[in-house]
mmCIF file of C-alpha atoms and ligand atoms in Angstrom:
data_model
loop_
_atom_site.group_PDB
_atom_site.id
_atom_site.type_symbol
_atom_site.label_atom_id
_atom_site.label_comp_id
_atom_site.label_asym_id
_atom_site.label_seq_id
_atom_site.Cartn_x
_atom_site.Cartn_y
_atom_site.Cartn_z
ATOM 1 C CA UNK L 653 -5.675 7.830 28.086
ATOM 2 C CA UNK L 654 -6.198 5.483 25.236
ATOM 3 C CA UNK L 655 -9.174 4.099 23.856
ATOM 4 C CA UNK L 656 -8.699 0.598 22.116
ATOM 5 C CA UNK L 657 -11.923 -0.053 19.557
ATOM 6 C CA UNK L 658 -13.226 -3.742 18.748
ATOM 7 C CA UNK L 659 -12.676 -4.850 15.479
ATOM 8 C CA UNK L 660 -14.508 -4.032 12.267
ATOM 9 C CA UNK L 661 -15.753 -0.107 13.310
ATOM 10 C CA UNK L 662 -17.897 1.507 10.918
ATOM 11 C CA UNK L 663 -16.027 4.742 10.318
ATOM 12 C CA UNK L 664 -19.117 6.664 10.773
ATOM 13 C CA UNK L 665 -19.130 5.286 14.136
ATOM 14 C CA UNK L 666 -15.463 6.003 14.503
ATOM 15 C CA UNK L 667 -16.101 10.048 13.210
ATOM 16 C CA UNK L 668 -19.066 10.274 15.700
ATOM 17 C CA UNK L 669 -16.554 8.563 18.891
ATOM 18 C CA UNK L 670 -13.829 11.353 18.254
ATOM 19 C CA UNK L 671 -16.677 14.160 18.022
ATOM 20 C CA UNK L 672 -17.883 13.217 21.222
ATOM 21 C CA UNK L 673 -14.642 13.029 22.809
ATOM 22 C CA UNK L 674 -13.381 16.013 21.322
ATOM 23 C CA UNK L 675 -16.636 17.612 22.708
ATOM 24 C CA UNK L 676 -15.012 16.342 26.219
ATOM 25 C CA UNK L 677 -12.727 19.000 25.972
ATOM 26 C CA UNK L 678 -9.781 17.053 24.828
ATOM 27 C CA UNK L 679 -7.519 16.220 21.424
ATOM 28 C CA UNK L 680 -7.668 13.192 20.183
ATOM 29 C CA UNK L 681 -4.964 11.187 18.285
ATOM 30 C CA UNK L 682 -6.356 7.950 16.001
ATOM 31 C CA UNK L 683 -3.608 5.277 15.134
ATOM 32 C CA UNK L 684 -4.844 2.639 12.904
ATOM 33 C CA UNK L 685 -2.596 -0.068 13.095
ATOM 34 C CA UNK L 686 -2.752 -3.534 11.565
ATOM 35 C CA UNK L 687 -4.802 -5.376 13.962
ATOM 36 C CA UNK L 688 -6.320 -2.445 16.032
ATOM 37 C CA UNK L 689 -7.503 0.940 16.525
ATOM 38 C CA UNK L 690 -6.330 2.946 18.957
ATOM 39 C CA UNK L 691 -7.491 6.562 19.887
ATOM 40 C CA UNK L 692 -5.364 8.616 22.343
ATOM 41 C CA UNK L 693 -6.941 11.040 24.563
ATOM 42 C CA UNK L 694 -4.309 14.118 24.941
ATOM 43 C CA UNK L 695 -4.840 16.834 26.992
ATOM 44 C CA UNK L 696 -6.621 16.916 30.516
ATOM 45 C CA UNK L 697 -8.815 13.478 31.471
ATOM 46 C CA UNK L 698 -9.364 13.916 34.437
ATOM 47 C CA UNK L 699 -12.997 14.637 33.791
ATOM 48 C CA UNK L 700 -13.792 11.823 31.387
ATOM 49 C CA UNK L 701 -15.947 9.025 32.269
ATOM 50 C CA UNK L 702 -13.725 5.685 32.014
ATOM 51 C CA UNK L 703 -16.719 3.033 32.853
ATOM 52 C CA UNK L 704 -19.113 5.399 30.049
ATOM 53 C CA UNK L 705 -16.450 5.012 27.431
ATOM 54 C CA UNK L 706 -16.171 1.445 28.177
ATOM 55 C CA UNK L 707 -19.522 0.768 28.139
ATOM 56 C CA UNK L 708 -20.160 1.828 24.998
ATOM 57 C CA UNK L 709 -20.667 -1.271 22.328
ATOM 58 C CA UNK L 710 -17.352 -0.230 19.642
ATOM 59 C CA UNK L 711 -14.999 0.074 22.430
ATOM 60 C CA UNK L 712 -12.998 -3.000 23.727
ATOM 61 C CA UNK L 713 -11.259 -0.994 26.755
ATOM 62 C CA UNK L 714 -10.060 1.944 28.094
ATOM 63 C CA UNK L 715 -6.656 2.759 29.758
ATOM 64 C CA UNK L 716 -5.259 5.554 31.462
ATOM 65 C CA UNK L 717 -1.807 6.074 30.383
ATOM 66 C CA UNK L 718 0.518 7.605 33.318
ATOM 67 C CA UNK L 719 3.782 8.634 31.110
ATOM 68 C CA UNK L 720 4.077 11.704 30.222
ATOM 69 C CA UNK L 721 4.639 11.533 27.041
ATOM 70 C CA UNK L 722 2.078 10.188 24.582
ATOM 71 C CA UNK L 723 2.319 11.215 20.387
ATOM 72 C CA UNK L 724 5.537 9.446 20.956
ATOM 73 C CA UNK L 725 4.108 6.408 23.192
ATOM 74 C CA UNK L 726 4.084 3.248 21.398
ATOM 75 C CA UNK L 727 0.899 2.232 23.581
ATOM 76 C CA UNK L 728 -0.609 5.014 21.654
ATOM 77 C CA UNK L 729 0.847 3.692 18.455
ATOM 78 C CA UNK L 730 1.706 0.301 18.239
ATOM 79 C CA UNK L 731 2.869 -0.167 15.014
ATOM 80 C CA UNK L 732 6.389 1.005 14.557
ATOM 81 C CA UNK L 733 6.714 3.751 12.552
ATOM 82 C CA UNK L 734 8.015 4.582 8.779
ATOM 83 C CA UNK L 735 9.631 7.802 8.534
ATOM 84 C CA UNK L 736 9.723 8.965 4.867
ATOM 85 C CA UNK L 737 13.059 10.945 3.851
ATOM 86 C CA UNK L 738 12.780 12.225 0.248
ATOM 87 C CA UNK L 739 11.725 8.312 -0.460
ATOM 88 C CA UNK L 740 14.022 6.545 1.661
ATOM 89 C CA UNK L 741 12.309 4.900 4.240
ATOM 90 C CA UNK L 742 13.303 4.539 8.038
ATOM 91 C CA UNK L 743 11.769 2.054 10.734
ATOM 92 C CA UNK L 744 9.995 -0.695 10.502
ATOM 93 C CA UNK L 745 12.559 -3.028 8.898
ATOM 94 C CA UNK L 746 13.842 -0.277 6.887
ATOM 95 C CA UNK L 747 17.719 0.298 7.735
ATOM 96 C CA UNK L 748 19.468 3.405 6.597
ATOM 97 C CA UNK L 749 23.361 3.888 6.966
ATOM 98 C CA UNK L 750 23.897 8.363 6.649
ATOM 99 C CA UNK L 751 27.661 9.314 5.984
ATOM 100 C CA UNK L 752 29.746 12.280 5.351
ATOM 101 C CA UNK L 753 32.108 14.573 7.656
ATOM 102 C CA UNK L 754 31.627 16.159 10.327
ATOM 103 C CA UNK L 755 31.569 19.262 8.953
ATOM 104 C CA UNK L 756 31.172 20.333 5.221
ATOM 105 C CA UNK L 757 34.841 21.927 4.112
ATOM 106 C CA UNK L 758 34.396 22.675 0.232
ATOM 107 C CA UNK L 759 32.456 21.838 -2.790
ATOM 108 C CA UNK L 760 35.135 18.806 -3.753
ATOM 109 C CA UNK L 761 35.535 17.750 -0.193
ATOM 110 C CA UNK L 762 31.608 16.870 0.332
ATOM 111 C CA UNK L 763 31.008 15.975 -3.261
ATOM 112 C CA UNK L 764 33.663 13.583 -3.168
ATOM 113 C CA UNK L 765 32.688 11.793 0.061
ATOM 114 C CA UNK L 766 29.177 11.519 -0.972
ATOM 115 C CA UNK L 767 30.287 9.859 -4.232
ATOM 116 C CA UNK L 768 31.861 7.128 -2.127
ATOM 117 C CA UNK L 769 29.448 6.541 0.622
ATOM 118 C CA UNK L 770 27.105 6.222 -1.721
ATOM 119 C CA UNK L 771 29.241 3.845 -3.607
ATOM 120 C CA UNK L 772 29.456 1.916 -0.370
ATOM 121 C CA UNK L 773 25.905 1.691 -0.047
ATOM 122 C CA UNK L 774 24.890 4.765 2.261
ATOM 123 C CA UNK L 775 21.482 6.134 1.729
ATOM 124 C CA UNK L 776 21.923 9.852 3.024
ATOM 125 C CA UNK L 777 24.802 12.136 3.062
ATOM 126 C CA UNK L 778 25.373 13.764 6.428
ATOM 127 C CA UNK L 779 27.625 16.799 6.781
ATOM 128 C CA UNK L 780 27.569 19.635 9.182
ATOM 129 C CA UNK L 781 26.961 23.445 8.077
ATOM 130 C CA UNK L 782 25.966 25.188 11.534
ATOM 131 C CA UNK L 783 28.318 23.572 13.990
ATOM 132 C CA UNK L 784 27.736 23.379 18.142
ATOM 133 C CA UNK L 785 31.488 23.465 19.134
ATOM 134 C CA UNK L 786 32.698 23.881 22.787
ATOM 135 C CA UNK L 787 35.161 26.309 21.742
ATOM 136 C CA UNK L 788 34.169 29.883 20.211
ATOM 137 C CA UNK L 789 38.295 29.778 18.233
ATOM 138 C CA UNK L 790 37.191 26.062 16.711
ATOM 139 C CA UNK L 791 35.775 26.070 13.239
ATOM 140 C CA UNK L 792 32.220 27.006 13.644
ATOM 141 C CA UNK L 793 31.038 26.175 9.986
ATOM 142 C CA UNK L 794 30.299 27.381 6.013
ATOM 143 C CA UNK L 795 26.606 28.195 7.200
ATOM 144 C CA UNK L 796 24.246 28.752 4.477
ATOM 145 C CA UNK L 797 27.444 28.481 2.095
ATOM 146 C CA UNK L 798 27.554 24.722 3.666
ATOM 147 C CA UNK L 799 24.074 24.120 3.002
ATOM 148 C CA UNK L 800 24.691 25.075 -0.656
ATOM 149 C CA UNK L 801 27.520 23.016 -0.953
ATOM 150 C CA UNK L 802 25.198 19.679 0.124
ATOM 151 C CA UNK L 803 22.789 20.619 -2.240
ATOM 152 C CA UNK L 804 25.513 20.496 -5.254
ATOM 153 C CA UNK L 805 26.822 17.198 -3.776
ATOM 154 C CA UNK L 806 22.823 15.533 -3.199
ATOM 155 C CA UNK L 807 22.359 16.797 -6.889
ATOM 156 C CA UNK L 808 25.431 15.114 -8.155
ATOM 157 C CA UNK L 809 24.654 12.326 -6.690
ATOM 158 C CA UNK L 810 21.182 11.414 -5.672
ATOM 159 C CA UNK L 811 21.515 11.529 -2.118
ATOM 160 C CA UNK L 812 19.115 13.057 0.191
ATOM 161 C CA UNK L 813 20.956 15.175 3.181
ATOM 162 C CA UNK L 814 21.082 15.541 6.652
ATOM 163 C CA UNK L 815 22.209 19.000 8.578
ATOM 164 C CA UNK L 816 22.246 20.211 11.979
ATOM 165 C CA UNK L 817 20.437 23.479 12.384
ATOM 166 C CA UNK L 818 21.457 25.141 15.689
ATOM 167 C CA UNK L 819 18.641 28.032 16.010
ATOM 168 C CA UNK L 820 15.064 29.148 15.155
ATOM 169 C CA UNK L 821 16.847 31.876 13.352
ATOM 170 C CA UNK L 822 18.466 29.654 10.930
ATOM 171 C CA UNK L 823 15.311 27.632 10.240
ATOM 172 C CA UNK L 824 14.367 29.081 7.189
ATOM 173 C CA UNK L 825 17.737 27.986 5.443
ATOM 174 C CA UNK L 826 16.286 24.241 5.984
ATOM 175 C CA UNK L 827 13.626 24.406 3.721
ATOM 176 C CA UNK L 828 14.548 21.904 1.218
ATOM 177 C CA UNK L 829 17.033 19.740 4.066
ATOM 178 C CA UNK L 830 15.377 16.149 3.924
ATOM 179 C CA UNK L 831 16.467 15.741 7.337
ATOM 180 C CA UNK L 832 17.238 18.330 9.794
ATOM 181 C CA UNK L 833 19.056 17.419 12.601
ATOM 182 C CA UNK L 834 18.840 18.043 16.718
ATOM 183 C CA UNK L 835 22.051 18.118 17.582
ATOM 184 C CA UNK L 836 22.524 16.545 20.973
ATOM 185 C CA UNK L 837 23.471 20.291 22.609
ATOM 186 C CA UNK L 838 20.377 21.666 21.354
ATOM 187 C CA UNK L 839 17.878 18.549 22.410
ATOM 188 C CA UNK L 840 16.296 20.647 24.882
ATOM 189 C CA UNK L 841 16.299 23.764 23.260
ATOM 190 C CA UNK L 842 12.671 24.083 23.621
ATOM 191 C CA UNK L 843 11.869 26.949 21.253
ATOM 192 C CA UNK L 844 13.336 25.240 18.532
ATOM 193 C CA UNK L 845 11.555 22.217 18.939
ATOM 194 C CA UNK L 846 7.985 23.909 18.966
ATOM 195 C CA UNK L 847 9.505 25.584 15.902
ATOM 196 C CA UNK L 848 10.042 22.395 13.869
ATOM 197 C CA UNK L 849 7.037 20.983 14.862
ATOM 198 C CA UNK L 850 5.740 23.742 12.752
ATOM 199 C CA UNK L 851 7.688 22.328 9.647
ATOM 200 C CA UNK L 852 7.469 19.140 7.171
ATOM 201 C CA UNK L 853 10.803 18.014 7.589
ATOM 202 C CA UNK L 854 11.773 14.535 9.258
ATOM 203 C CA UNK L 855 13.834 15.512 12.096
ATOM 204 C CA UNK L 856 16.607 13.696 13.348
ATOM 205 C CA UNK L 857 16.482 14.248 17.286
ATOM 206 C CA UNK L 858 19.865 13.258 19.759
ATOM 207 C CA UNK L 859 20.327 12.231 22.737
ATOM 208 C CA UNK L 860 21.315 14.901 25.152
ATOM 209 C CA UNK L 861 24.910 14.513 26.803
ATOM 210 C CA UNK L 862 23.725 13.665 29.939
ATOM 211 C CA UNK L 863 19.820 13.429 29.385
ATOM 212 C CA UNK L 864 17.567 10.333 30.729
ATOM 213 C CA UNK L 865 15.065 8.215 27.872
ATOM 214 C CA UNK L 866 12.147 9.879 29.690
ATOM 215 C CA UNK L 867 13.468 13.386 28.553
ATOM 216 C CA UNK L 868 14.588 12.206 25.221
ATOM 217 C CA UNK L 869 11.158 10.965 24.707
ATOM 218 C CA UNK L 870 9.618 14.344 26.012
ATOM 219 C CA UNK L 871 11.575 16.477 23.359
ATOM 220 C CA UNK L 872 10.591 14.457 20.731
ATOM 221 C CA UNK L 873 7.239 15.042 22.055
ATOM 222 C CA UNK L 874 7.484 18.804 21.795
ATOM 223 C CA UNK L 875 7.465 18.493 18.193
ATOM 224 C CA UNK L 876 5.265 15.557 17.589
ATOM 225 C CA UNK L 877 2.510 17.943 19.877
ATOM 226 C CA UNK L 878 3.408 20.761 17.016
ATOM 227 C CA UNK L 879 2.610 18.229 14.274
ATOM 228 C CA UNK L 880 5.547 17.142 12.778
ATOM 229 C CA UNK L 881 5.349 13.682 13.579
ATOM 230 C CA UNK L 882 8.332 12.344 11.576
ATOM 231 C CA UNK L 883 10.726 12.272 14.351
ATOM 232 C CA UNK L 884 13.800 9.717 13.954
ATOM 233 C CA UNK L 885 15.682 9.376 17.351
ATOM 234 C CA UNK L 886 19.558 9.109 17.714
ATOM 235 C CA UNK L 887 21.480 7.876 20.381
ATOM 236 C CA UNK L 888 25.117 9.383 20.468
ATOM 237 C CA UNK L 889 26.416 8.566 23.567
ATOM 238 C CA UNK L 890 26.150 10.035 27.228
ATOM 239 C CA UNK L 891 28.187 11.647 29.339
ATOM 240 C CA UNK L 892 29.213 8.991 32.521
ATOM 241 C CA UNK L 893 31.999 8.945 34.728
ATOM 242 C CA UNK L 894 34.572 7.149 32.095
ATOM 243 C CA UNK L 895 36.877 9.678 29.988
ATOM 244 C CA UNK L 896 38.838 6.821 27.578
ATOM 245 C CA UNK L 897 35.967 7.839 25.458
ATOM 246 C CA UNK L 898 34.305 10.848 24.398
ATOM 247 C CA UNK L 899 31.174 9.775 25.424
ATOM 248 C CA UNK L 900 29.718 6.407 26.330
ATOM 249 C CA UNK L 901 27.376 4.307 24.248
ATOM 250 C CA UNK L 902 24.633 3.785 25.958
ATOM 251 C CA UNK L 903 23.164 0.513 23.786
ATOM 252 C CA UNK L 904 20.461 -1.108 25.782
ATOM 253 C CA UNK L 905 18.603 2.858 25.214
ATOM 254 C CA UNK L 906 18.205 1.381 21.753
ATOM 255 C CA UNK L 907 16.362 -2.054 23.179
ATOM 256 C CA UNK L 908 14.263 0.020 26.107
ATOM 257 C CA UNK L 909 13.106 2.626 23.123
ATOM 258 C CA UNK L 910 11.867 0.049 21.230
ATOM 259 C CA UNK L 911 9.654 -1.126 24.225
ATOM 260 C CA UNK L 912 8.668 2.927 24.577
ATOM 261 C CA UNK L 913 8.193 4.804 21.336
ATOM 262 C CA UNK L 914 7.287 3.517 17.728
ATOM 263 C CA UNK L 915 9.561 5.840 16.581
ATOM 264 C CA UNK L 916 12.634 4.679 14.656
ATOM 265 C CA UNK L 917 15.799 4.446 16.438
ATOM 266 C CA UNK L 918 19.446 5.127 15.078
ATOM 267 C CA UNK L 919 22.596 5.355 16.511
ATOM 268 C CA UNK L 920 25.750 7.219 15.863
ATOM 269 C CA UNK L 921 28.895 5.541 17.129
ATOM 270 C CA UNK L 922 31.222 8.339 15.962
ATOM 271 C CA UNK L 923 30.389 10.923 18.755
ATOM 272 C CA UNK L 924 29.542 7.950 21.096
ATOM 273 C CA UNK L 925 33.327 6.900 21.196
ATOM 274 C CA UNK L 926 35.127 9.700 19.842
ATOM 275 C CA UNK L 927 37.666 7.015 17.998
ATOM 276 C CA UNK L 928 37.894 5.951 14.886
ATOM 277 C CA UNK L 929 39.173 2.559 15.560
ATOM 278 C CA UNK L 930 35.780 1.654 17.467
ATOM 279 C CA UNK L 931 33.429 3.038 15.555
ATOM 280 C CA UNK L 932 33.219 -0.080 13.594
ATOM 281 C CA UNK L 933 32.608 -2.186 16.334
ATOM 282 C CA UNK L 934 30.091 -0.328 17.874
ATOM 283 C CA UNK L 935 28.273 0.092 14.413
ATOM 284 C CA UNK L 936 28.141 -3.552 14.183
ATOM 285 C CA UNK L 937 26.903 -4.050 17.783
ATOM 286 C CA UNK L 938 24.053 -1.086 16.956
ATOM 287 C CA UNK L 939 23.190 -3.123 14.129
ATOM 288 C CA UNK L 940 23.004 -6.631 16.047
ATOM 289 C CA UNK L 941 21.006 -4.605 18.878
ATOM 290 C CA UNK L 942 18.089 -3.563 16.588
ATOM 291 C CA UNK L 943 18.883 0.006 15.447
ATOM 292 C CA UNK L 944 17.097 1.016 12.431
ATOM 293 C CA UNK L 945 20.004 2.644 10.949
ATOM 294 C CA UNK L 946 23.352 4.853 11.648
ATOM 295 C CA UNK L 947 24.956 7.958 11.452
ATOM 296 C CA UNK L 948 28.619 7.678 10.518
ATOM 297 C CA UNK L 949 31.154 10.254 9.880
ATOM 298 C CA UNK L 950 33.214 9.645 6.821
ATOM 299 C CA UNK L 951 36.532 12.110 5.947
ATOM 300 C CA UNK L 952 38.592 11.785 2.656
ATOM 301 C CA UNK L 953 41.835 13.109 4.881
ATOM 302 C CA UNK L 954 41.197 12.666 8.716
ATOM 303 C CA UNK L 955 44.325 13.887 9.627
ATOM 304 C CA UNK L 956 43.145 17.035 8.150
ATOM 305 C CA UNK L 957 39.595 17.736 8.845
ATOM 306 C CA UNK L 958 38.406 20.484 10.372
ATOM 307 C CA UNK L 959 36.534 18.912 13.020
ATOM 308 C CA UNK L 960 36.083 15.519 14.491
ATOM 309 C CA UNK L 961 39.048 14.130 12.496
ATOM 310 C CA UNK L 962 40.130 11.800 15.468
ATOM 311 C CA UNK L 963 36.561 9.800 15.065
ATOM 312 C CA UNK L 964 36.119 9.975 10.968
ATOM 313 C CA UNK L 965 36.928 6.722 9.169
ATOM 314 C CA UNK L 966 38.262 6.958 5.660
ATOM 315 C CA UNK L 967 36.451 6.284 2.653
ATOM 316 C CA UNK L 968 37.946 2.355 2.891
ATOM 317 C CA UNK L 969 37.495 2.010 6.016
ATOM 318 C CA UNK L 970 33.650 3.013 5.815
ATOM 319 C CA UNK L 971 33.352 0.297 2.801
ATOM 320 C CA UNK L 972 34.807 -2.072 4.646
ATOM 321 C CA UNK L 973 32.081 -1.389 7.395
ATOM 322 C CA UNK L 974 29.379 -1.348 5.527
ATOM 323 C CA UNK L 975 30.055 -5.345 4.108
ATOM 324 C CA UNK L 976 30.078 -5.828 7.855
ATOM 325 C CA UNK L 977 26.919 -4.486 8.553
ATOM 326 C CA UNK L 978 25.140 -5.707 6.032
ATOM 327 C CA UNK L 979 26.427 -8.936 7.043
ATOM 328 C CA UNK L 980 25.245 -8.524 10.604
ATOM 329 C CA UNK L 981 21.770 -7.794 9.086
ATOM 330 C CA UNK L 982 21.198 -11.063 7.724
ATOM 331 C CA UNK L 983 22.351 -12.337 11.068
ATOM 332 C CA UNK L 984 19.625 -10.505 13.309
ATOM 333 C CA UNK L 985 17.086 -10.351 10.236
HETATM 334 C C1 LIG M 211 27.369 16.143 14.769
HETATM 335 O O1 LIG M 211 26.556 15.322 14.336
HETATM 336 O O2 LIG M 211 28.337 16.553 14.100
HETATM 337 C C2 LIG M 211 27.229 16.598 16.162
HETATM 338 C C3 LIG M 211 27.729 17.762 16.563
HETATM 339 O O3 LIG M 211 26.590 15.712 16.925
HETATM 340 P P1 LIG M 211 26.149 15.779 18.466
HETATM 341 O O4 LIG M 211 25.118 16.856 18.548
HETATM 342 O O5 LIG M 211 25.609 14.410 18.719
HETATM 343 O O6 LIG M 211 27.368 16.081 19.282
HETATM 344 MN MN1 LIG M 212 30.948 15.685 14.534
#
């Protein structure tokens, strides 16, 4: 339920509102946007008293809000919101490109890939210490070795990181990540999403492979209902019927999010087509659809990596990319 206020509220008229709701036996969630106040009734309201509310002379209505998921619900939150990455800024008109490989290999291997995505204009290195892979024989990661290795490279160079982090266990090792990342294996992995509710830490949430917006929305509600409400979400691509590409981009998500959650949107076309050659194209089309930024994966030697080689682009071919996209932007903007 969500309870819109007229304009111009006295706060202490506000404070004594939320008491008296709170009183009701429910939590209550205020969102002060630009043009209104909204306060969002979580928990059960069955009991509350619609027409009383309504009646009352500082609120302008009353509505009853049947999805299930609410922190996350723009009607609970209109404005779209910021999330705030060790000062770079997400949502809202605030575009972020993150690069780096798939997986962190060595100190000169990251360091020198975030010295040219940066170059190219990236705003966060991505690289993966803890890796989900479907094989146990495949390269499973440097672990907290990895995570050490990012930190050298964000200290050489200024940017902020992004790192998957598989398990509750791990969670500690995160402490100073600026983003920690969902990966799309784990999205349900509802212990660790009560878990980083419990932390400060803007968390990048996938897509499942073959989850629906409804349950996307509902994980990312798991750890806005901890607190943590700095949740970015990232679509990656779904699992469908199709096998010319690892998964398949599901773009008008990006377009019916917007409509659902205030929460910004990015999208990684790297796992979404599994092929190097198209990740530029879909990066572009992400962009003209209204993504607030992208995860790429960027590998000095492809050929060579240690995972995801076949979808990496080179250093040259991410630069090339990036004049693209920020040609695109002007386009939409
Ligand atoms: C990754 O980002 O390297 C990764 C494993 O992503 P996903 O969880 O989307 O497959
Ligand atoms: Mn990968």
């Amino acid at each position: 339920m969500i309870v819109v206020l007229k304009n111009k509220v006295e706060e202490e008229q506000k404070r004594q509102l939320i008491e008296w709701l709170e009183g009701q036996g429910v939590r209550t969630h205020l969102s002060e946007g630009e043009f209104s106040t909204i306060i969002g009734l979580v928990g059960d309201t069955s009991a509350i008293d619609m027409p009383l509310i309504e009646s009352m002379s500082i609120v302008e209505s009353v509505k009853r809000i049947s999805d299930p998921f609410k922190r996350c619900n723009r009607k609970f939150h209109p404005d779209d919101t910021i999330v705030d990455a060790a000062g770079i800024k997400i949502g809202k008109g605030n575009f972020c490109v993150m690069a780096g490989p798939c997986s962190v290999e060595s100190e000169e291997q990251i360091t020198g890939i975030a010295e040219s995505v940066k170059a190219s204009g990236a705003l966060m290195l991505r690289g993966g210490a803890f890796k989900p892979r479907t094989s146990p024989y495949d390269f499973q990661g440097m672990g907290g070795e990895g995570l050490e290795l990012l930190r050298k490279a964000r200290e050489k160079t200024g940017l902020p990181i992004v790192s998957e982090c598989m398990g509750v266990s791990d969670l500690a090792l995160f402490e100073d990540v600026d983003i920690i990342q969902v990966g799309a294996r784990n999205m349900q992995n509802f212990e660790l999403l009560k878990a980083l509710g419990k932390v400060k830490n803007p968390i990048l949430l996938k897509r499942g492979l073959a989850n629906t917006l409804k349950e996307f929305l509902m994980s990312a509600e798991y750890i806005m209902a901890g607190g943590n409400e700095n949740v970015i979400l990232c679509e990656r691509g779904i699992r469908t019927f199709d096998d010319y590409t690892r998964n398949t981009l599901d773009l008008a998500a990006v377009s019916m999010l917007r409509e659902l959650t205030h929460l910004p949107i990015v999208v990684d076309p790297s796992h979404a087509t599994g092929i190097a050659r198209l990740v530029p194209p879909m990066a572009l089309a992400a962009t003209a659809a209204g993504a607030d930024g992208l995860i790429i994966e960027v590998h000095n030697d492809p050929v060579h990596a240690l995972s995801d080689g076949a979808q990496s682009l080179t250093p040259e071919q991410f630069a090339d990319l990036m004049v693209r996209i920020n040609k695109v932007r002007e386009v939409v903007a």
